[in-house]
Short mmCIF file of C-alpha atoms and ligand atoms in Angstrom, two decimals:
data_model
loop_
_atom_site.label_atom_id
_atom_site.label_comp_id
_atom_site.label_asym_id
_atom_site.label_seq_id
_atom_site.Cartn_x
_atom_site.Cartn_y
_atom_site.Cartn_z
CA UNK B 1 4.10 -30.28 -25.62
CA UNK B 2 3.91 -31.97 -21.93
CA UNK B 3 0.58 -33.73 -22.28
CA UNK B 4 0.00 -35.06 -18.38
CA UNK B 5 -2.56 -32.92 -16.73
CA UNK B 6 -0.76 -29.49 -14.61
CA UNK B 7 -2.13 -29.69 -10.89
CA UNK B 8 -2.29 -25.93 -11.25
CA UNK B 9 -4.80 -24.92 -13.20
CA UNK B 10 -4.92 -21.20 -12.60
CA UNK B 11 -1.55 -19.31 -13.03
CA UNK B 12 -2.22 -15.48 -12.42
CA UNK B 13 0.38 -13.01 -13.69
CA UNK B 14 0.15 -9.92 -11.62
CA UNK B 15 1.43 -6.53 -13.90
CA UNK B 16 3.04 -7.18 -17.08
CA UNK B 17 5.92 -5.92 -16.29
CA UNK B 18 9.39 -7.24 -17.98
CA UNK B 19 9.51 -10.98 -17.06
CA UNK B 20 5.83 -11.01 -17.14
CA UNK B 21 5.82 -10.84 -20.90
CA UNK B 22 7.89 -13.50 -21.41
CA UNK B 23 6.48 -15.77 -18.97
CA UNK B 24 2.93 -15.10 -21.10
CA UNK B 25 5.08 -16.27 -24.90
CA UNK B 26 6.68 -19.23 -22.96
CA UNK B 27 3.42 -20.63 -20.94
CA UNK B 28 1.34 -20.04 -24.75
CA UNK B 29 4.52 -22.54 -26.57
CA UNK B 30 3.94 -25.28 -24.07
CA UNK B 31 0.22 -24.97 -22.82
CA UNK B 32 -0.80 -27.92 -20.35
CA UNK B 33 -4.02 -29.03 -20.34
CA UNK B 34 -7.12 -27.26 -18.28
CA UNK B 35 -4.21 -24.84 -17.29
CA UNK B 36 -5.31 -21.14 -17.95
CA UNK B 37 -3.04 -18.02 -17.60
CA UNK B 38 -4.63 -15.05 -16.65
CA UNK B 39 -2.80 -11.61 -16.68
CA UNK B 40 -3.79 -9.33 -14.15
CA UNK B 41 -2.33 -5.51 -15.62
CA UNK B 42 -3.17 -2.13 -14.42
CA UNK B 43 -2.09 -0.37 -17.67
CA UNK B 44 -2.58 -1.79 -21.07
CA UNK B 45 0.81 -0.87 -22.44
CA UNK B 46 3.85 -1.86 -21.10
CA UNK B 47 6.75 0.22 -21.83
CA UNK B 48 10.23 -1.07 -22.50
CA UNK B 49 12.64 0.41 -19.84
CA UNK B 50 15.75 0.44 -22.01
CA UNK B 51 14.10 2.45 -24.84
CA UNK B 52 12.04 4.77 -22.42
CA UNK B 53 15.64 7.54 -22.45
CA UNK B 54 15.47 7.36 -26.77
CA UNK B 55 11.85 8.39 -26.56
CA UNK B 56 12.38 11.54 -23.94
CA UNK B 57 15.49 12.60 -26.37
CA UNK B 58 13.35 11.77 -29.34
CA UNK B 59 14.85 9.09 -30.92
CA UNK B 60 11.99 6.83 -30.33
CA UNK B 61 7.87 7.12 -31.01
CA UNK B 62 6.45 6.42 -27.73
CA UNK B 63 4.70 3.34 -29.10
CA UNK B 64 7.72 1.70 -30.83
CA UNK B 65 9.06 1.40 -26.52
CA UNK B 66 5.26 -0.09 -25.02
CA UNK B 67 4.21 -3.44 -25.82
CA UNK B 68 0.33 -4.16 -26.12
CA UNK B 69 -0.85 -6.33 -23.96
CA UNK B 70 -3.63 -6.27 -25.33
CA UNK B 71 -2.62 -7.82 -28.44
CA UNK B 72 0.10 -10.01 -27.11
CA UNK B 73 -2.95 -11.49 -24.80
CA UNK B 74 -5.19 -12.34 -27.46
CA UNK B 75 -1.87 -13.94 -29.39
CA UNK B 76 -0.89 -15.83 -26.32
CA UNK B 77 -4.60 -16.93 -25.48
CA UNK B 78 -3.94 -15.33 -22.19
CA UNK B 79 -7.47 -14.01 -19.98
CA UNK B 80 -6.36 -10.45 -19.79
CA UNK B 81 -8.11 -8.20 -16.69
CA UNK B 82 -7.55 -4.68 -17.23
CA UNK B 83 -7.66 -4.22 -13.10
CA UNK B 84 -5.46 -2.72 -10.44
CA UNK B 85 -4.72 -5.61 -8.34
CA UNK B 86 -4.43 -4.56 -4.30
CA UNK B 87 -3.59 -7.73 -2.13
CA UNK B 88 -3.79 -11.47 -1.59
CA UNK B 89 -6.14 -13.54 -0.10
CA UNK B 90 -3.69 -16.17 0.56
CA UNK B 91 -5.68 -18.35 2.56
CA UNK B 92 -8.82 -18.29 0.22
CA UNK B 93 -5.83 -18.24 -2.88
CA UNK B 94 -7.63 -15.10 -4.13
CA UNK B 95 -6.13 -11.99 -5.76
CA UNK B 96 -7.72 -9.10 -4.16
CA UNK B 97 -9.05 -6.43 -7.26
CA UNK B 98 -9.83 -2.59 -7.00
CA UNK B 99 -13.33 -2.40 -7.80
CA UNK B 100 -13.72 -6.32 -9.16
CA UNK B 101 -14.24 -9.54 -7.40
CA UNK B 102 -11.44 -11.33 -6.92
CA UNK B 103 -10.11 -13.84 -9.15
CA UNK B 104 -8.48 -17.41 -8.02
CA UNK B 105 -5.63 -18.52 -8.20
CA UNK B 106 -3.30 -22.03 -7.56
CA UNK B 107 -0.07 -20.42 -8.46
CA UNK B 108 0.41 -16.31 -8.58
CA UNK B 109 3.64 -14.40 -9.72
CA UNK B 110 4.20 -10.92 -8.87
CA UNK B 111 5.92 -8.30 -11.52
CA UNK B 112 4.19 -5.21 -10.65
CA UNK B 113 7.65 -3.15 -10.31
CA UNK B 114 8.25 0.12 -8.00
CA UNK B 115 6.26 3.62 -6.62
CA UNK B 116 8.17 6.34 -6.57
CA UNK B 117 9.51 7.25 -2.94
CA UNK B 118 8.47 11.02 -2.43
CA UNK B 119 8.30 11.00 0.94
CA UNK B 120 11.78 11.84 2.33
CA UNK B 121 11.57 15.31 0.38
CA UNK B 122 9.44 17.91 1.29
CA UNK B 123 7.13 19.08 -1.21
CA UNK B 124 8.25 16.45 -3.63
CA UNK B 125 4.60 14.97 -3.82
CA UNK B 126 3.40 18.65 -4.70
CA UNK B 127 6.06 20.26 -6.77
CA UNK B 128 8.18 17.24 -8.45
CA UNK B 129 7.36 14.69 -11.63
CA UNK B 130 8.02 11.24 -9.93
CA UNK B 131 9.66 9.08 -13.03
CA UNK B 132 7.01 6.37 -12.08
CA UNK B 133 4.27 4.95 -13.19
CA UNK B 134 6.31 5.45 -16.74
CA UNK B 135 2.56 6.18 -18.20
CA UNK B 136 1.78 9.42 -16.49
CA UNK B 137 5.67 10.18 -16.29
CA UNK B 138 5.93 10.37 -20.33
CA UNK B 139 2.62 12.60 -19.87
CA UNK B 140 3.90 14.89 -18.11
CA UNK B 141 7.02 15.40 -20.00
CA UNK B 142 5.14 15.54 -23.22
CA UNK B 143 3.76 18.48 -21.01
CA UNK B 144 6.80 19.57 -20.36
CA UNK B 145 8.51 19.50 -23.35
CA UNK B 146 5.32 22.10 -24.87
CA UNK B 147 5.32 24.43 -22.35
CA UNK B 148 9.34 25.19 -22.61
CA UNK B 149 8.94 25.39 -26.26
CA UNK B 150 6.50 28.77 -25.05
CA UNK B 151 7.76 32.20 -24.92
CA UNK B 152 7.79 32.32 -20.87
CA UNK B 153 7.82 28.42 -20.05
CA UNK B 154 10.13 26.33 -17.97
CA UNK B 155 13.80 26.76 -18.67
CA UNK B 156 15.35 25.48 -15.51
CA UNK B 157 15.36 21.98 -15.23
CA UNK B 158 16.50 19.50 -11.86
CA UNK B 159 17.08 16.24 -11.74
CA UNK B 160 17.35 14.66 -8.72
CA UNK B 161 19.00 10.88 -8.39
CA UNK B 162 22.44 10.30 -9.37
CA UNK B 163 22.12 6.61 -10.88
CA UNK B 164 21.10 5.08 -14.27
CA UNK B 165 18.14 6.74 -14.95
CA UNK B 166 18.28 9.95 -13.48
CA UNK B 167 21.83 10.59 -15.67
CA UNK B 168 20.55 9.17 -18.79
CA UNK B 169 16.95 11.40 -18.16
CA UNK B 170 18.23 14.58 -17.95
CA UNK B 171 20.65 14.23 -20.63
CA UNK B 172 18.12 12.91 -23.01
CA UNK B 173 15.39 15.66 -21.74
CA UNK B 174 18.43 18.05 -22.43
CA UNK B 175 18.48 16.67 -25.82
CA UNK B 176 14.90 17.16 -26.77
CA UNK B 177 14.22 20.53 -24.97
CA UNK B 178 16.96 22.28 -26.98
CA UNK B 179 16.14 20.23 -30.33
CA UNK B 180 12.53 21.32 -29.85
CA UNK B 181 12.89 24.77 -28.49
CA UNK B 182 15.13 25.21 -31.37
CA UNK B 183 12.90 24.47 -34.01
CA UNK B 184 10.66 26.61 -32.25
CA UNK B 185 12.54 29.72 -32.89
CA UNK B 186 13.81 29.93 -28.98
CA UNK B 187 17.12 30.64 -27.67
CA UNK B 188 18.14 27.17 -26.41
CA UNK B 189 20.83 28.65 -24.54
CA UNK B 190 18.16 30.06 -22.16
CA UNK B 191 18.16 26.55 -20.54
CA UNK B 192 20.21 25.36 -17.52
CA UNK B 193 20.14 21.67 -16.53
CA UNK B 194 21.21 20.75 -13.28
CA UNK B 195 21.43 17.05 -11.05
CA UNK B 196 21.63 16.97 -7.68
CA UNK B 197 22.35 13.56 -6.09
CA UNK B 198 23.41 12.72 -2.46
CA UNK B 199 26.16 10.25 -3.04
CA UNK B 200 28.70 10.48 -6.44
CA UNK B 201 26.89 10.36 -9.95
CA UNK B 202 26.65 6.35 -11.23
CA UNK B 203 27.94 5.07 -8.03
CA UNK B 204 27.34 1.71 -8.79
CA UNK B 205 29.82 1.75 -11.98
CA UNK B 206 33.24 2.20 -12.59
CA UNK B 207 35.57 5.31 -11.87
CA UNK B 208 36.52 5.61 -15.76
CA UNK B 209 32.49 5.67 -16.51
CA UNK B 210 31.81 8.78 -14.09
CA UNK B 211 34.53 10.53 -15.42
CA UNK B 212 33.16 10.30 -18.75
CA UNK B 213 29.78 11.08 -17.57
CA UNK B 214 31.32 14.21 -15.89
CA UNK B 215 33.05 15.46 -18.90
CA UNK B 216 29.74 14.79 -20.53
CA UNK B 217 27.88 17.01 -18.24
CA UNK B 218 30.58 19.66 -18.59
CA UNK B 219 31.11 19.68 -22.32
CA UNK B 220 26.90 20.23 -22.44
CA UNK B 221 27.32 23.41 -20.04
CA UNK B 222 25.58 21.15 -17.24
CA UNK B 223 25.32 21.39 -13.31
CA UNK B 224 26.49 18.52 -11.26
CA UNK B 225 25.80 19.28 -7.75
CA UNK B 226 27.38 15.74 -6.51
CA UNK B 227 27.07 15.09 -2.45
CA UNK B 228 24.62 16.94 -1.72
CA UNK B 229 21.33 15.76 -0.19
CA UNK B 230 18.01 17.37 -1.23
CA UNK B 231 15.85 18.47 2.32
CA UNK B 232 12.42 20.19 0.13
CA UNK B 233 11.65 21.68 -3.30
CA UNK B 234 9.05 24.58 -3.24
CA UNK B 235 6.96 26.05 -6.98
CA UNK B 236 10.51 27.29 -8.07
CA UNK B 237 13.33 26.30 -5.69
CA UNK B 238 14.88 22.92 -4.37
CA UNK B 239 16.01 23.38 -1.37
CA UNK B 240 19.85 21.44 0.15
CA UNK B 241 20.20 20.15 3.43
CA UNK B 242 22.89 23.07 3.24
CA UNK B 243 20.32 25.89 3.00
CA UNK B 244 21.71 26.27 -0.12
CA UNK B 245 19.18 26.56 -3.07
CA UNK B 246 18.63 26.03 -6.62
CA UNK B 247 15.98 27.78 -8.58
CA UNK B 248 13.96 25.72 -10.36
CA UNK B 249 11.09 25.57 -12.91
CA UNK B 250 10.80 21.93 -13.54
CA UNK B 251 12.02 18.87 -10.72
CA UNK B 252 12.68 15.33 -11.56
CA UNK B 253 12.83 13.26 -8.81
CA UNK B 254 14.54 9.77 -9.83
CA UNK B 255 15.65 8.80 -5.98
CA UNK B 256 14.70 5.90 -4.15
CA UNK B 257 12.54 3.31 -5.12
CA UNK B 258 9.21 2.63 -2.63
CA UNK B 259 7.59 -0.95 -2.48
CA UNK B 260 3.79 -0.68 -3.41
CA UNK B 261 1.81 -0.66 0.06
CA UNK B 262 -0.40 -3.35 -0.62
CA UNK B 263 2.27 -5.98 -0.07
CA UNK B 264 3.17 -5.18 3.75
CA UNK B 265 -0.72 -6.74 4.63
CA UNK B 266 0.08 -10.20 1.94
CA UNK B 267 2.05 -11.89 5.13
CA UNK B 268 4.55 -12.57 2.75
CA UNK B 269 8.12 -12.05 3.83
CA UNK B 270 9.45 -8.93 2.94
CA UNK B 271 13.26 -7.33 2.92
CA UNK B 272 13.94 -4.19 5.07
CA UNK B 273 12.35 -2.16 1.84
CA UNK B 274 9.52 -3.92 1.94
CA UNK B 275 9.89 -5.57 -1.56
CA UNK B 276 8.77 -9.43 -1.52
CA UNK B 277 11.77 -11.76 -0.35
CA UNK B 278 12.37 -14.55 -3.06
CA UNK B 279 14.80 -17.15 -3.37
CA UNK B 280 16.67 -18.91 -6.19
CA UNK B 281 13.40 -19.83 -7.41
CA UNK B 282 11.83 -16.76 -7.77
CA UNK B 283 9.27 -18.19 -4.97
CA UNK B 284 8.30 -16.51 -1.82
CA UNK B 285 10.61 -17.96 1.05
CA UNK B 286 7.31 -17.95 2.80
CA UNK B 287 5.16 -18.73 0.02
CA UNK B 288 6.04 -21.32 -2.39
CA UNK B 289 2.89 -20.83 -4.48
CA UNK B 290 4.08 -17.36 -4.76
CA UNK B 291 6.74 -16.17 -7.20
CA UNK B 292 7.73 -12.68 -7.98
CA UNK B 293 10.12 -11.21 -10.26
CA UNK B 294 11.80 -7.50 -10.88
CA UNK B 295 12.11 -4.23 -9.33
CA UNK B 296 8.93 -5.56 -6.97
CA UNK B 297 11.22 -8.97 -5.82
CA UNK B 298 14.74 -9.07 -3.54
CA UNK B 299 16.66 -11.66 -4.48
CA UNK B 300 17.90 -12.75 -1.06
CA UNK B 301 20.38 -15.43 -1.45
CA UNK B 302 21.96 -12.99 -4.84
CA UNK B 303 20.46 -9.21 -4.38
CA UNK B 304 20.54 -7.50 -7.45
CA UNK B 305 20.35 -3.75 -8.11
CA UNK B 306 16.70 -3.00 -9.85
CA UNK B 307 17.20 -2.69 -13.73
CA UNK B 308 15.29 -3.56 -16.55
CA UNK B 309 17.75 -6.33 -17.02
CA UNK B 310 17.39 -8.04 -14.35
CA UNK B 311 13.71 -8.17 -14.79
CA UNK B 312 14.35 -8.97 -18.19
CA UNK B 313 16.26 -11.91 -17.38
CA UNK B 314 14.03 -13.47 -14.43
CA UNK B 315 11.07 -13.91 -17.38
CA UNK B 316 12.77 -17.36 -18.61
CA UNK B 317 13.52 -19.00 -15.20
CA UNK B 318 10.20 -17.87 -14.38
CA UNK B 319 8.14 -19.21 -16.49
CA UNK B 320 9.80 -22.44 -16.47
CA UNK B 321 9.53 -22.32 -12.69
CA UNK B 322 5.47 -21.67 -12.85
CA UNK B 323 4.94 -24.95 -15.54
CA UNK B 324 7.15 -26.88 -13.24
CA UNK B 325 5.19 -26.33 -10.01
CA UNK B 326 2.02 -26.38 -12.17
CA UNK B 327 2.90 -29.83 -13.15
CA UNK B 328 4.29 -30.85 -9.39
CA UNK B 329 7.52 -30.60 -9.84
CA UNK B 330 10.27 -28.61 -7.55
CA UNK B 331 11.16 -25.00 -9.64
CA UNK B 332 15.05 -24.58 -11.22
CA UNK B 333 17.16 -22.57 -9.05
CA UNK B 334 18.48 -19.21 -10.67
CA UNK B 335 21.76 -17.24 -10.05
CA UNK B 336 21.26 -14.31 -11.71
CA UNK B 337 25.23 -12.88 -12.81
CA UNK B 338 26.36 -10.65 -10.55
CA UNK B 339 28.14 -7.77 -13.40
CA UNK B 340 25.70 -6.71 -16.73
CA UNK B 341 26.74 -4.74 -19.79
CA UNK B 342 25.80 -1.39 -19.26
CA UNK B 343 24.60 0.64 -22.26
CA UNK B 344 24.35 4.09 -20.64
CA UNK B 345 22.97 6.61 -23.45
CA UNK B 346 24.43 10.49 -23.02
CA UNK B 347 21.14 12.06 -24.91
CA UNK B 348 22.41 12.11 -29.01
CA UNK B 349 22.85 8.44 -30.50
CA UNK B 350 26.07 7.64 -28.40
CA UNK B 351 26.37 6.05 -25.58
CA UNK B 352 28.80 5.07 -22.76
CA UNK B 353 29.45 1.22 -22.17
CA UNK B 354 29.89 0.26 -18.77
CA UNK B 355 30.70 -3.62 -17.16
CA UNK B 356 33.28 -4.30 -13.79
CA UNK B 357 36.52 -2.32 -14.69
CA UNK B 358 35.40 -2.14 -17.95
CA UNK B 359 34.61 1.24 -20.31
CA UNK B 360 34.05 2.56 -23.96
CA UNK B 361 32.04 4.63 -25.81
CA UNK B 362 31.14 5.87 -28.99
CA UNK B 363 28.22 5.75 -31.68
CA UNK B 364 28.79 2.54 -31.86
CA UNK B 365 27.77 1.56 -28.99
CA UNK B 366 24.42 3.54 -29.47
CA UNK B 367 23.79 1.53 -32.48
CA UNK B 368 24.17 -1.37 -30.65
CA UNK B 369 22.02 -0.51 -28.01
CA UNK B 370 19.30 0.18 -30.45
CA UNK B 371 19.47 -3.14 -32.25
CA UNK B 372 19.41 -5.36 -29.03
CA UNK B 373 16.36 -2.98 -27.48
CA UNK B 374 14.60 -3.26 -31.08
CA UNK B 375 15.40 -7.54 -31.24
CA UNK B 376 13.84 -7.80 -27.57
CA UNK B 377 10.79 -5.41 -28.35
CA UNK B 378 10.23 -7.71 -31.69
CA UNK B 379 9.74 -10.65 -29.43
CA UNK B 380 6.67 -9.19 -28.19
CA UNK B 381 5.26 -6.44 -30.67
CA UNK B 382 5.57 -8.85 -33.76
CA UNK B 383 2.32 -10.31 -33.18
CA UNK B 384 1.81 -12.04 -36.74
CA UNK B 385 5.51 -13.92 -36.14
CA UNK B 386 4.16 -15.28 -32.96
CA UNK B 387 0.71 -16.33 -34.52
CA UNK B 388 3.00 -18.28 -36.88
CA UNK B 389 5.23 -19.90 -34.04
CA UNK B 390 1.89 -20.87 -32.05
CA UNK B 391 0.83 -22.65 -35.69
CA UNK B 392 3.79 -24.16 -35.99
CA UNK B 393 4.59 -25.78 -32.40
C1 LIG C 1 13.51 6.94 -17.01
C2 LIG C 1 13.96 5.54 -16.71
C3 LIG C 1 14.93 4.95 -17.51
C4 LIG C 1 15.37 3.66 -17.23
N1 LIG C 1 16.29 3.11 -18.06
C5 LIG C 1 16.72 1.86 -17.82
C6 LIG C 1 17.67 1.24 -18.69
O1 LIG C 1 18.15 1.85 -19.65
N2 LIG C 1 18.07 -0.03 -18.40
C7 LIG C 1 17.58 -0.72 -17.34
O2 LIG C 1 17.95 -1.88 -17.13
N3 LIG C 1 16.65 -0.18 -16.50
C8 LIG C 1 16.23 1.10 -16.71
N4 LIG C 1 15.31 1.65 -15.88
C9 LIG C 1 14.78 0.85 -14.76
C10 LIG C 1 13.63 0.00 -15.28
O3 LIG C 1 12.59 0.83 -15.73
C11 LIG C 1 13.04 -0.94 -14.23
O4 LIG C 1 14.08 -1.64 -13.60
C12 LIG C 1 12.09 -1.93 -14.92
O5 LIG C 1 11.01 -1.24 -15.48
C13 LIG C 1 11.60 -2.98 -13.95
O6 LIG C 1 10.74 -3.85 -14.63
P1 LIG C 1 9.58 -4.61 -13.88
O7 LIG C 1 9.11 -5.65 -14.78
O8 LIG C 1 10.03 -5.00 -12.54
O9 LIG C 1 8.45 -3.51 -13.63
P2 LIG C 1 7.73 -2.48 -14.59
O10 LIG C 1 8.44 -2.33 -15.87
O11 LIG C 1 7.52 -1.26 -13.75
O12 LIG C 1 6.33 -3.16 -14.89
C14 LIG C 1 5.35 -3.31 -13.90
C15 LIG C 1 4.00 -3.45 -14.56
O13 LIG C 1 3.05 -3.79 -13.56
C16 LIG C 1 1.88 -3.01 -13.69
N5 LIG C 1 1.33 -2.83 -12.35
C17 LIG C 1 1.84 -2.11 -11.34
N6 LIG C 1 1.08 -2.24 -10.23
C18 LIG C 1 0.07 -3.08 -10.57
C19 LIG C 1 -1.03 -3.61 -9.84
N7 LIG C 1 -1.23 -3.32 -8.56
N8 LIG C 1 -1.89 -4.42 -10.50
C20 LIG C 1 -1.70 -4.74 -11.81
N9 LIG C 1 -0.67 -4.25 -12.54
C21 LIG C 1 0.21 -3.45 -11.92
C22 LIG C 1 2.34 -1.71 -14.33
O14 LIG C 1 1.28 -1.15 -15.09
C23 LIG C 1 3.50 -2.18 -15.21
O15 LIG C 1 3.04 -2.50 -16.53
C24 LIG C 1 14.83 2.94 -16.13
C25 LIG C 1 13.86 3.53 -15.33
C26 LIG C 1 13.42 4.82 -15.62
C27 LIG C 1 12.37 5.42 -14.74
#
């Protein structure tokens, strides 16, 4: 434990979001004195992107992929303020609250993570389920998932967004719908699942990957409707730039990621997005009391696409950045890898590996998907073995 006295006392975490929950476990292991960590979180329970497709196909409780922050506050001895934050004060080194005063700050980090961008597509706001906030988003598949299991309820399902998440969403939706409607005495083959996406499906991974993906799709009786952008979507129909249309009883939209408003008045730099521009650090390049990691942060000197890995990753430099500037000193520099192992589920307990050139699949793979998801969610849901490591330091 450092002993000399942080000139920082007041480290605010903004959302606990991925790296945020690490950075609250590391600060707690080597506390400085008169510093306090206070977490600053909107919603109570975090969820675990990597787990969030196993609990749409059902593999999963929903509470096995959220961590409590609750819990993991009161472990960490971390001031927790259930609050939406909504700007900076930078001048008065305040963090702005809906509906609460403001709370100080000496250093701040930002891991608040995306808004859904609706706005391109007609009707989106009115007729689509935006995948984020993941809260309401599991709602409203629970919703979902009990009204197709009904006699006249949806049966026609779009996804829209070719990446990651929109592939591995509909497939694992695909997998639960028919399980449940199944047990439910329905005809599952009354379903048809369809993705639309603009570009090619995974464009960001390897040829041999989509291919697999595409025989995926195909074996399941699946639409791919690949190059082809979406213009509106209407109570039943999405509508193509074409005038072609798709009918539709229940629209997914899983396209582009939107930075939250609030940061565009902070005076903090920002990329062409809008998301806050950080360097090696993880500090502002404007701002260096300012650091901000995941889907919220572009890394300028190393952009990175936004995944849960990445955000997982930035929690260790992070924190020690923060108790190095607490304590005066200039932050490590991190250079995030440029390629990641990608563990792309296909719905059932497979999945599809993905990395560079690099491609395989098999059960296997699912299994080892699970145990490296499950390992990381230990970390912060095993509450007692973290009592016993703050005993212990
Ligand atoms: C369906 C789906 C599946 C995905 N699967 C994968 C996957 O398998 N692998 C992968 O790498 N990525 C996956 N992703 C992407 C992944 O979810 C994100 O990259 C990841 O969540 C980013 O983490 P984060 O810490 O930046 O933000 P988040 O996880 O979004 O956390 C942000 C936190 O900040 C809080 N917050 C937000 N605004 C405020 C505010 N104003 N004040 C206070 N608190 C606030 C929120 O409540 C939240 O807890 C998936 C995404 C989706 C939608």
């Amino acid at each position: 434990m450092n002993s000399a006295a942080p000139m920082a006392k007041e480290i605010v975490l903004i959302g606990g979001g991925h790296a945020h929950v690490h950075v609250l476990v590391n600060l707690a292991l080597r506390p400085l004195p008169g510093m306090r960590v206070t977490l600053i979180a909107r919603d109570l329970a975090t969820p675990y992107s990597g787990m969030l497709p196993g609990v749409i196909a059902g593999h999963y409780r929903a509470e096995q992929a959220h961590i409590d922050l609750e819990r993991l506050s009161a472990v960490t001895g971390t001031r927790l303020i259930h609050a939406q934050a909504n700007g900076l004060d930078r001048a008065g080194k305040l963090v702005l609250l809906a509906g609460l005063p403001p709370i100080a700050y000496d250093l701040v980090s930002i891991d608040v993570g995306i808004e859904p961008s609706l706005s391109p597509i007609e009707g989106a706001a009115a007729h689509a389920i935006a995948v984020k906030p993941i809260g309401s988003f599991l709602q409203k598949i629970d919703i979902l998932i009990a009204r197709a299991c009904a006699p006249d309820g949806p049966r026609r399902i779009v996804a829209i967004g070719g990446g990651a998440g929109g592939v591995e969403l509909l497939l694992s939706l695909r997998t639960r719908l028919i399980a449940d409607a199944h047990e439910a005495g329905r005809e599952a083959g009354a379903f048809s699942f369809t993705l639309v996406t603009d570009g090619e499906i995974l464009a960001t991974h390897n040829d041999r990957v989509c291919a697999a993906f595409r025989r995926v799709f195909a074996a399941r009786g699946m639409i791919l409707r690949e190059n082809r952008r979406v213009r509106a979507i209407t109570a039943d129909t999405v509508i193509l730039e074409s005038g072609e249309t798709i009918a539709a009883d229940a629209v997914l939209v899983t396209t582009d990621a939107a930075a939250p408003a609030w940061f565009a008045d902070t005076g903090l730099d920002l990329d062409a997005k809008g998301f806050l521009a950080v360097g090696p650090t993880l500090q502002s390049t404007n701002d260096s009391d300012v650091f901000a990691a995941g889907d919220c942060a572009a890394m300028v000197a190393s952009p990175r696409e936004k995944a849960g890995v990445y955000a997982v990753r930035a929690g260790p430099p992070l924190a020690d950045g923060l108790h190095r500037r607490a304590r005066g000193l200039r932050p490590n520099e991190w250079h995030p890898q440029t390629r990641h192992l990608a563990l792309i589920s296909t719905g059932e307990r497979y999945a599809i590996a993905s990395r560079g050139i690099f491609k395989a699949e098999g059960a296997w793979l699912w299994t080892l998907k699970d145990w490296i998801d499950r390992r990381w969610m230990r970390m912060y849901k095993d509450t007692d073995a973290m009592t016993r490591w703050m005993a212990g330091r």
